[in-house]
Short mmCIF file of C-alpha atoms and ligand atoms in Angstrom, two decimals:
data_model
loop_
_atom_site.label_atom_id
_atom_site.label_comp_id
_atom_site.label_asym_id
_atom_site.label_seq_id
_atom_site.Cartn_x
_atom_site.Cartn_y
_atom_site.Cartn_z
CA MET A 1 -21.67 -5.07 -16.39
CA PRO A 2 -19.49 -4.69 -12.43
CA ASN A 3 -19.12 -8.29 -11.36
CA HIS A 4 -16.30 -7.82 -9.07
CA GLU A 5 -16.33 -10.29 -5.93
CA ASN A 6 -14.08 -8.89 -3.16
CA GLN A 7 -16.10 -5.73 -1.31
CA SER A 8 -15.26 -6.21 2.32
CA ASP A 9 -11.51 -5.26 2.36
CA LYS A 10 -11.87 -1.32 3.24
CA LYS A 11 -8.99 -1.83 5.63
CA CYS A 12 -5.29 -1.71 5.57
CA ARG A 13 -3.97 -5.08 4.83
CA ILE A 14 -0.84 -4.10 7.41
CA SER A 15 -2.25 -2.67 10.23
CA ASN A 16 -6.55 -3.78 9.52
CA LYS A 17 -7.26 0.25 10.26
CA GLU A 18 -9.65 2.04 8.11
CA LEU A 19 -7.93 3.71 5.05
CA ASN A 20 -8.12 6.87 3.97
CA LEU A 21 -9.66 7.56 0.38
CA VAL A 22 -6.84 9.24 -1.69
CA LEU A 23 -8.04 8.80 -5.61
CA ASP A 24 -11.31 7.20 -7.24
CA PHE A 25 -10.63 5.85 -10.40
CA GLY A 26 -14.26 4.22 -10.86
CA MET A 27 -15.31 0.59 -13.04
CA GLN A 28 -12.04 -0.61 -14.34
CA PRO A 29 -11.14 -3.73 -15.92
CA LEU A 30 -7.98 -5.74 -15.14
CA GLY A 31 -4.34 -4.02 -16.55
CA ASN A 32 -3.77 -7.05 -18.21
CA ALA A 33 -7.23 -8.96 -19.59
CA PHE A 34 -6.63 -8.28 -23.38
CA LEU A 35 -9.65 -9.86 -24.42
CA SER A 36 -11.35 -10.73 -28.30
CA HIS A 37 -15.12 -9.76 -29.00
CA GLN A 38 -16.55 -12.86 -28.27
CA GLU A 39 -15.57 -12.50 -24.26
CA PHE A 40 -17.06 -8.85 -24.32
CA ASP A 41 -20.13 -10.07 -22.52
CA SER A 42 -17.66 -11.69 -20.06
CA GLU A 43 -15.41 -9.03 -18.95
CA TYR A 44 -14.47 -8.20 -15.26
CA PHE A 45 -14.87 -4.85 -13.78
CA TYR A 46 -14.16 -3.33 -10.31
CA PRO A 47 -13.95 -0.27 -8.48
CA MET A 48 -10.50 0.57 -8.69
CA LYS A 49 -9.55 3.14 -5.19
CA VAL A 50 -6.32 3.68 -3.84
CA GLY A 51 -6.35 4.62 -0.21
CA PHE A 52 -3.79 5.21 2.90
CA CYS A 53 -3.08 4.25 5.94
CA ASN A 54 -1.60 6.91 8.73
CA GLU A 55 -0.72 3.77 10.75
CA SER A 56 1.54 1.38 8.50
CA LYS A 57 1.92 4.03 5.92
CA MET A 58 1.17 1.65 2.97
CA PHE A 59 0.18 2.89 -0.22
CA GLN A 60 -2.53 0.30 -1.00
CA LEU A 61 -6.11 -0.60 -3.65
CA ILE A 62 -8.85 -0.56 -1.58
CA GLU A 63 -10.45 -3.45 -3.36
CA GLN A 64 -8.82 -5.90 -5.34
CA PRO A 65 -10.09 -8.70 -7.85
CA GLU A 66 -8.87 -11.92 -6.68
CA PRO A 67 -5.83 -13.02 -7.13
CA LYS A 68 -6.07 -16.01 -9.36
CA LYS A 69 -8.28 -13.56 -11.87
CA MET A 70 -4.93 -11.91 -12.29
CA PHE A 71 -2.23 -14.60 -12.42
CA HIS A 72 -3.30 -17.75 -14.18
CA GLU A 73 -2.40 -19.77 -16.83
CA ASN A 74 -3.03 -17.14 -19.45
CA TYR A 75 -0.81 -14.66 -17.92
CA ALA A 76 -0.24 -11.62 -20.35
CA PHE A 77 3.32 -10.39 -19.53
CA PHE A 78 6.73 -11.72 -20.38
CA SER A 79 9.67 -10.04 -18.44
CA GLY A 80 11.81 -11.01 -21.63
CA THR A 81 10.35 -8.71 -23.94
CA SER A 82 12.58 -6.11 -22.59
CA LYS A 83 16.87 -6.26 -23.92
CA LYS A 84 16.84 -3.44 -21.54
CA MET A 85 15.33 -5.56 -17.82
CA GLY A 86 17.16 -8.26 -19.45
CA GLN A 87 20.42 -6.91 -18.56
CA HIS A 88 18.94 -5.18 -15.49
CA PHE A 89 18.64 -8.98 -13.95
CA GLU A 90 21.96 -9.72 -14.83
CA LYS A 91 23.26 -6.95 -12.89
CA PHE A 92 21.25 -7.55 -10.22
CA SER A 93 21.88 -11.06 -10.32
CA GLN A 94 25.46 -10.04 -10.26
CA SER A 95 24.99 -7.63 -7.20
CA ILE A 96 23.68 -10.98 -4.94
CA ILE A 97 26.18 -13.42 -6.07
CA ASN A 98 29.09 -10.48 -5.13
CA SER A 99 27.63 -9.46 -2.04
CA GLU A 100 29.20 -9.44 0.83
CA TYR A 101 25.62 -10.65 2.29
CA PHE A 102 26.00 -13.66 0.48
CA SER A 103 28.91 -15.73 1.82
CA ASN A 104 27.52 -19.44 2.42
CA PRO A 105 30.02 -21.22 -0.64
CA ASN A 106 26.68 -23.84 -0.77
CA PRO A 107 23.99 -20.98 -1.04
CA PHE A 108 20.19 -21.65 -2.33
CA VAL A 109 18.47 -19.19 -3.64
CA VAL A 110 14.67 -18.78 -4.14
CA GLU A 111 12.90 -16.15 -6.23
CA LEU A 112 9.28 -15.28 -5.58
CA GLY A 113 7.36 -14.61 -9.19
CA CYS A 114 10.43 -15.66 -11.07
CA ASN A 115 8.25 -15.27 -14.10
CA ASP A 116 10.26 -16.75 -17.17
CA GLY A 117 13.39 -17.42 -15.63
CA ILE A 118 14.85 -13.78 -16.25
CA MET A 119 16.54 -13.13 -13.46
CA LEU A 120 17.12 -17.06 -12.06
CA LYS A 121 18.76 -18.13 -15.17
CA ASN A 122 21.78 -16.02 -14.00
CA PHE A 123 22.20 -18.37 -10.34
CA ALA A 124 21.47 -21.75 -13.03
CA ASN A 125 24.03 -20.43 -15.90
CA ARG A 126 26.32 -20.34 -12.83
CA LYS A 127 25.16 -24.46 -11.34
CA ILE A 128 23.87 -22.38 -7.87
CA SER A 129 21.00 -23.80 -6.62
CA HIS A 130 18.07 -22.17 -6.73
CA LEU A 131 14.19 -22.51 -6.76
CA GLY A 132 11.87 -20.24 -8.77
CA VAL A 133 7.77 -19.99 -7.06
CA GLU A 134 5.65 -18.69 -9.83
CA PRO A 135 1.78 -19.11 -9.94
CA SER A 136 1.05 -18.59 -13.52
CA LYS A 137 1.65 -21.68 -15.80
CA ASN A 138 2.85 -20.55 -19.11
CA VAL A 139 5.27 -18.00 -17.85
CA ALA A 140 6.33 -20.68 -15.79
CA ASP A 141 6.70 -22.90 -18.50
CA GLU A 142 8.93 -20.78 -19.85
CA ALA A 143 11.62 -20.73 -16.68
CA LYS A 144 11.42 -24.45 -17.09
CA LYS A 145 12.65 -25.11 -20.12
CA ILE A 146 15.36 -22.75 -19.51
CA GLY A 147 16.73 -25.03 -17.33
CA ILE A 148 14.88 -23.14 -13.99
CA ASN A 149 13.63 -24.94 -11.32
CA THR A 150 10.47 -23.76 -10.71
CA LEU A 151 7.22 -24.53 -8.62
CA VAL A 152 4.18 -23.46 -10.55
CA ASP A 153 2.04 -22.10 -6.69
CA PHE A 154 1.40 -18.73 -4.78
CA PHE A 155 4.08 -17.82 -2.63
CA ASN A 156 2.84 -17.81 1.45
CA LEU A 157 3.53 -19.44 4.66
CA LEU A 158 2.17 -22.95 4.05
CA THR A 159 4.72 -23.33 0.45
CA ALA A 160 7.45 -21.46 2.68
CA LYS A 161 7.18 -24.78 4.83
CA LYS A 162 7.34 -27.02 1.94
CA ILE A 163 10.06 -25.40 0.13
CA LEU A 164 12.23 -25.93 3.52
CA ASP A 165 11.48 -29.31 4.39
CA GLN A 166 12.89 -29.95 0.80
CA TYR A 167 15.34 -27.75 0.28
CA GLY A 168 16.40 -25.97 3.69
CA GLN A 169 16.76 -22.58 4.57
CA ALA A 170 17.09 -19.55 1.73
CA ASP A 171 20.43 -17.76 1.54
CA ALA A 172 19.27 -15.15 -0.50
CA ILE A 173 15.04 -14.82 -1.30
CA LEU A 174 14.40 -12.56 -4.18
CA ALA A 175 11.61 -10.50 -5.64
CA ALA A 176 10.84 -8.69 -8.72
CA ASN A 177 8.24 -6.87 -9.51
CA VAL A 178 6.46 -9.09 -7.32
CA MET A 179 6.28 -8.14 -3.70
CA CYS A 180 3.55 -4.76 -4.38
CA HIS A 181 1.34 -7.38 -6.41
CA ILE A 182 0.42 -9.42 -3.12
CA PRO A 183 -2.57 -8.79 -1.26
CA ASP A 184 -2.32 -11.05 1.57
CA ILE A 185 1.94 -10.09 2.22
CA LYS A 186 1.90 -10.30 5.59
CA ASN A 187 1.60 -14.33 5.45
CA VAL A 188 4.31 -13.93 2.38
CA VAL A 189 6.48 -11.97 5.22
CA GLU A 190 6.14 -14.80 7.50
CA GLY A 191 7.45 -17.06 4.96
CA MET A 192 10.48 -15.35 3.89
CA LYS A 193 11.32 -15.22 8.07
CA LEU A 194 10.64 -19.00 8.06
CA LEU A 195 12.50 -19.92 5.16
CA LEU A 196 15.70 -17.39 5.73
CA SER A 197 18.59 -18.11 6.84
CA PRO A 198 20.09 -17.01 10.10
CA LYS A 199 22.65 -14.92 8.03
CA GLY A 200 20.03 -15.05 4.88
CA ILE A 201 19.00 -11.86 3.13
CA ILE A 202 15.91 -10.84 1.23
CA VAL A 203 16.17 -8.36 -1.64
CA PHE A 204 13.09 -7.11 -3.96
CA GLU A 205 12.43 -4.19 -5.55
CA ASP A 206 9.38 -2.50 -6.87
CA PRO A 207 7.91 0.45 -8.12
CA TYR A 208 8.42 3.38 -5.76
CA LEU A 209 5.56 5.35 -4.32
CA GLY A 210 8.00 8.39 -4.24
CA ASP A 211 8.67 8.14 -8.26
CA VAL A 212 4.45 7.69 -8.82
CA ILE A 213 3.86 11.41 -6.68
CA THR A 214 7.30 13.04 -8.43
CA LYS A 215 5.98 12.20 -11.76
CA THR A 216 2.18 11.85 -11.56
CA SER A 217 2.88 8.56 -13.09
CA TYR A 218 -0.73 7.34 -11.79
CA ASP A 219 -0.51 4.83 -14.27
CA GLN A 220 1.38 2.48 -11.67
CA ILE A 221 -2.19 1.46 -10.02
CA TYR A 222 -3.79 -1.24 -11.34
CA ASP A 223 -5.25 -4.24 -9.95
CA GLU A 224 -1.83 -6.38 -10.32
CA HIS A 225 -0.11 -3.37 -7.87
CA VAL A 226 -1.88 -4.13 -4.81
CA PHE A 227 0.60 -1.92 -2.64
CA LEU A 228 2.63 1.35 -3.74
CA PHE A 229 5.93 0.91 -0.76
CA SER A 230 7.69 3.37 0.89
CA GLY A 231 10.99 2.75 2.68
CA MET A 232 8.81 3.59 5.57
CA SER A 233 6.30 1.15 5.16
CA ILE A 234 8.74 -1.29 4.01
CA LYS A 235 10.61 -1.02 7.54
CA ASN A 236 6.95 -1.10 9.50
CA LEU A 237 5.63 -4.35 8.14
CA PHE A 238 8.96 -6.14 8.04
CA ASN A 239 9.42 -4.76 11.63
CA LEU A 240 6.23 -6.79 12.54
CA TYR A 241 8.28 -9.83 12.03
CA ASP A 242 11.39 -8.76 13.04
CA LEU A 243 12.69 -8.56 9.77
CA GLU A 244 14.86 -5.47 9.51
CA LEU A 245 15.28 -3.29 6.58
CA ILE A 246 19.57 -2.96 6.02
CA ASP A 247 19.51 -1.02 2.94
CA MET A 248 18.00 0.77 0.00
CA GLU A 249 18.80 1.07 -3.79
CA LYS A 250 16.89 3.64 -5.71
CA GLN A 251 16.04 1.88 -9.64
CA GLU A 252 15.02 3.06 -12.48
CA THR A 253 13.34 0.47 -13.93
CA HIS A 254 9.58 0.61 -14.49
CA GLY A 255 9.59 4.11 -14.03
CA GLY A 256 11.54 4.41 -10.66
CA SER A 257 11.88 1.35 -8.43
CA MET A 258 13.20 1.20 -5.53
CA ARG A 259 15.58 -2.02 -4.16
CA TYR A 260 14.33 -3.06 -0.33
CA ILE A 261 17.31 -5.41 1.68
CA LEU A 262 16.33 -6.84 4.71
CA ALA A 263 17.86 -9.19 7.10
CA HIS A 264 17.07 -10.76 10.16
CA LYS A 265 16.94 -8.09 12.81
CA ASN A 266 20.65 -7.67 14.73
CA GLN A 267 22.35 -9.41 11.73
CA TYR A 268 24.07 -6.66 9.67
CA PRO A 269 24.54 -2.62 9.91
CA ILE A 270 22.48 -0.32 8.63
CA SER A 271 23.49 1.41 5.40
CA SER A 272 24.06 5.22 6.25
CA ARG A 273 21.88 5.58 2.76
CA LEU A 274 18.35 4.85 4.84
CA GLU A 275 18.45 8.27 6.85
CA LYS A 276 18.58 10.10 3.43
CA ILE A 277 15.72 8.32 1.69
CA PHE A 278 13.71 8.85 5.20
CA GLN A 279 14.24 12.15 5.03
CA PHE A 280 13.36 12.35 1.00
CA GLU A 281 10.07 10.56 1.91
CA GLU A 282 8.92 12.93 5.01
CA GLU A 283 9.63 15.91 2.83
CA LEU A 284 7.58 14.61 0.07
CA GLY A 285 4.96 13.43 2.58
CA LEU A 286 4.73 9.83 2.05
CA GLY A 287 4.22 9.69 5.31
CA ASP A 288 0.67 11.90 5.75
CA TYR A 289 -2.56 11.55 4.13
CA GLN A 290 -3.38 14.63 4.17
CA LYS A 291 -0.44 15.71 1.50
CA PHE A 292 -1.56 12.83 -1.13
CA LYS A 293 -3.84 15.73 -1.84
CA LYS A 294 -1.71 17.65 -4.07
CA PHE A 295 -0.95 13.70 -6.21
CA SER A 296 -4.66 13.45 -6.40
CA ALA A 297 -5.19 16.76 -8.16
CA ASN A 298 -2.36 16.38 -11.02
CA VAL A 299 -3.65 13.12 -11.24
CA GLU A 300 -6.65 14.96 -12.47
CA GLN A 301 -4.96 17.28 -14.46
CA SER A 302 -2.80 15.17 -16.23
CA LYS A 303 -6.23 13.36 -17.32
CA LYS A 304 -7.58 16.82 -18.80
CA ASP A 305 -4.06 17.67 -21.04
CA LEU A 306 -4.11 14.21 -22.23
CA VAL A 307 -7.41 14.03 -23.32
CA ALA A 308 -7.30 17.56 -24.91
CA ILE A 309 -3.93 16.73 -26.39
CA LEU A 310 -5.21 13.94 -28.35
CA LYS A 311 -8.72 15.73 -29.20
CA ASP A 312 -6.25 18.43 -31.23
CA PHE A 313 -4.94 15.78 -32.95
CA LYS A 314 -7.91 14.11 -33.87
CA ASN A 315 -9.27 17.15 -35.18
CA ASP A 316 -6.60 17.57 -37.58
CA GLY A 317 -7.20 14.24 -38.68
CA LYS A 318 -3.96 12.48 -37.72
CA VAL A 319 -3.72 8.88 -36.88
CA ILE A 320 -2.45 8.24 -33.66
CA ALA A 321 -0.86 4.65 -31.69
CA GLY A 322 -0.25 3.28 -28.67
CA TYR A 323 3.19 2.61 -28.35
CA ALA A 324 2.74 -0.67 -26.27
CA ALA A 325 -0.28 -2.51 -24.63
CA THR A 326 1.24 -2.14 -21.49
CA SER A 327 -1.01 -2.94 -18.14
CA LYS A 328 -0.23 0.54 -16.96
CA SER A 329 -2.21 2.06 -20.24
CA THR A 330 -5.15 0.31 -19.33
CA THR A 331 -5.91 2.79 -16.21
CA ILE A 332 -4.98 5.57 -18.61
CA LEU A 333 -7.58 4.80 -21.26
CA ASN A 334 -10.07 3.80 -19.18
CA TYR A 335 -9.57 6.82 -16.34
CA CYS A 336 -9.57 9.43 -19.11
CA ASN A 337 -11.95 7.83 -21.17
CA ILE A 338 -10.18 7.14 -24.41
CA GLY A 339 -10.86 4.45 -27.06
CA SER A 340 -10.28 4.21 -30.93
CA ASP A 341 -12.18 7.30 -31.55
CA LEU A 342 -9.21 9.22 -30.19
CA ILE A 343 -6.59 6.05 -30.61
CA ASP A 344 -6.57 4.14 -33.59
CA TYR A 345 -4.61 1.26 -32.15
CA ILE A 346 -2.07 0.24 -30.12
CA THR A 347 1.43 -1.87 -30.86
CA ASP A 348 2.93 -4.36 -29.20
CA THR A 349 5.42 -6.75 -29.92
CA THR A 350 3.71 -9.73 -27.45
CA PRO A 351 2.46 -12.31 -29.36
CA ILE A 352 -0.66 -13.09 -26.84
CA LYS A 353 -1.73 -9.68 -26.95
CA LEU A 354 -2.32 -9.56 -30.78
CA ASN A 355 -5.36 -8.88 -32.64
CA LYS A 356 -7.24 -8.98 -29.37
CA LEU A 357 -8.51 -5.63 -27.70
CA THR A 358 -7.56 -3.54 -24.83
CA PRO A 359 -9.24 -4.16 -21.74
CA GLY A 360 -12.26 -1.96 -20.88
CA MET A 361 -11.95 0.81 -23.83
CA HIS A 362 -11.70 -1.85 -27.10
CA ILE A 363 -8.76 -0.23 -29.08
CA PRO A 364 -7.52 -2.83 -31.14
CA VAL A 365 -4.16 -4.37 -30.77
CA VAL A 366 -1.63 -4.93 -33.91
CA SER A 367 2.07 -6.09 -34.75
CA TYR A 368 4.87 -3.76 -34.55
CA ASP A 369 5.52 -4.90 -38.37
CA HIS A 370 1.47 -2.65 -38.61
CA PHE A 371 3.58 0.01 -36.58
CA LEU A 372 6.57 -0.27 -39.32
CA ARG A 373 4.64 -0.17 -42.71
CA GLN A 374 2.25 1.83 -41.83
CA PRO A 375 3.85 4.61 -39.25
CA PRO A 376 0.97 7.06 -37.77
CA ASP A 377 1.21 10.43 -37.73
CA VAL A 378 1.51 10.53 -33.60
CA ALA A 379 2.75 7.90 -30.85
CA VAL A 380 1.33 7.64 -27.37
CA LEU A 381 4.20 6.16 -25.26
CA PHE A 382 2.62 4.31 -23.43
CA ALA A 383 5.74 2.17 -22.21
CA TRP A 384 7.51 5.40 -20.98
CA ASN A 385 9.81 4.06 -18.72
CA HIS A 386 11.31 1.98 -21.59
CA GLN A 387 11.49 5.26 -23.36
CA ASP A 388 15.23 5.51 -23.56
CA GLU A 389 14.87 1.80 -25.33
CA ILE A 390 12.02 2.48 -27.76
CA LEU A 391 13.62 6.43 -29.14
CA GLU A 392 16.72 4.61 -30.00
CA LYS A 393 14.90 1.57 -31.73
CA GLU A 394 12.35 4.23 -33.52
CA LYS A 395 14.91 6.88 -34.84
CA LYS A 396 13.25 6.53 -37.99
CA PHE A 397 9.96 7.30 -37.00
CA THR A 398 10.82 10.26 -35.62
CA GLU A 399 13.41 11.57 -37.83
CA SER A 400 10.23 11.32 -40.54
CA GLY A 401 8.35 13.37 -38.72
CA GLY A 402 6.57 11.37 -36.49
CA LYS A 403 5.59 12.84 -32.93
CA TRP A 404 5.43 11.60 -29.25
CA ILE A 405 3.17 12.05 -26.58
CA THR A 406 4.35 11.08 -22.89
CA HIS A 407 2.35 11.81 -19.60
CA VAL A 408 5.33 11.85 -17.72
CA PRO A 409 6.20 13.58 -15.44
CA GLU A 410 3.28 15.87 -17.27
CA VAL A 411 1.70 15.75 -20.32
CA LYS A 412 3.39 17.09 -23.25
CA VAL A 413 4.35 16.36 -27.52
CA PHE A 414 8.18 15.71 -28.10
P1 TMP B 501 5.94 -2.88 -18.97
O1 TMP B 501 5.79 -1.79 -19.18
O2 TMP B 501 5.10 -3.53 -17.88
O3 TMP B 501 7.16 -3.16 -18.88
O4 TMP B 501 5.29 -3.94 -20.39
C1 TMP B 501 6.06 -3.73 -21.34
C2 TMP B 501 5.37 -4.20 -22.82
O5 TMP B 501 5.59 -2.93 -23.94
C3 TMP B 501 4.25 -5.37 -22.98
O6 TMP B 501 3.66 -5.40 -23.49
C4 TMP B 501 5.47 -5.65 -24.19
C5 TMP B 501 5.73 -3.88 -24.58
N1 TMP B 501 6.79 -2.92 -25.45
C6 TMP B 501 7.05 -3.01 -26.64
O7 TMP B 501 6.27 -3.85 -27.19
N2 TMP B 501 7.84 -2.95 -27.28
C7 TMP B 501 8.99 -2.31 -26.40
O8 TMP B 501 10.11 -1.44 -27.61
C8 TMP B 501 8.94 -2.53 -25.51
C9 TMP B 501 10.45 -1.89 -24.99
C10 TMP B 501 8.23 -3.68 -24.35
#
């Protein structure tokens, strides 16, 4: 039964204006809430709808479950599971360390949502003073094990005050795939403003709305992603706190992300790159609610196409596996109503997900060994954002006739 608690937030979390409905996905479970048979009765559902605010330009969930339901001591997402992401964070860290903006000889770096320490270890290894703030105890424990100075807490204005008292101002405040998770984001930005040294920088990256629209990657929409940012919305939000967007850098991670660099107002010149990106966003319609209608139609078409292809394979008696039990796949499976009648099992490498069932649709999650020992006829690439890495690893499956299905940028078999 639906048992969401948070029915009141119909307004934009930035401007407090009424939100315009973009898409209604119906009742959805939590993207990462893999469960056992015993937990069926207490499974949590909430109405997942996305809306857009014409004033703040923020694309956001209309309602969201309480953060404590999502980020807790059993949080199932470990950043370190992908090799490519490890390399990405190494480069991310180097870009900060070598940056013209990072000039304090004794810098202090704070990372929001440091997860298992995948980014901060690059600072720790160079003996750079740092602090990771991570609300999910199980992943924070992993960070501590590798020597990352970690505070198990949510970052907000109060936490920022405590950090300031204990450590002083931060020269860089970092976050990766974290800011878009935080409903009370204004409080977080206020905390960043307080903690940031006069010449300090805020650098964060998150899945980019521009990619979601151009690739119809609607699976980026799930409970944890309360926002999907654009340059426009980030500029507006930080401007409220006299923080200035000075640069943006497109990233290929997480299926298409954007890195935002911000500073106190009038501290640094504004990069010439911004003008082009803003122009792209205008042309794509990221500032206008009416333009999202095309996106909604594309999402519905994607659902029809995916279900039709799966049914065709099933009618031919094929075994279909899902490749990676991603949180994104929870949106696809529940929105398209795909259960174990269409997908036999999903394989994943994360131990905590194994021998569990997927949220809502209850497809069994099995080990990677199982996939290797009894390869399916068809694999649905739910971790499409790791496509290159996976196709490289699964050459044998492909060469022996295994078929792949992806839904990004449109549904196809290859
Ligand atoms: P993400 O798409 O949010 O990064 O989630 C990655 C999930 O995919 C995580 O559960 C681990 C899983 N995964 C595999 O099972 N095999 C792989 O080769 C990769 C890259 C990821």
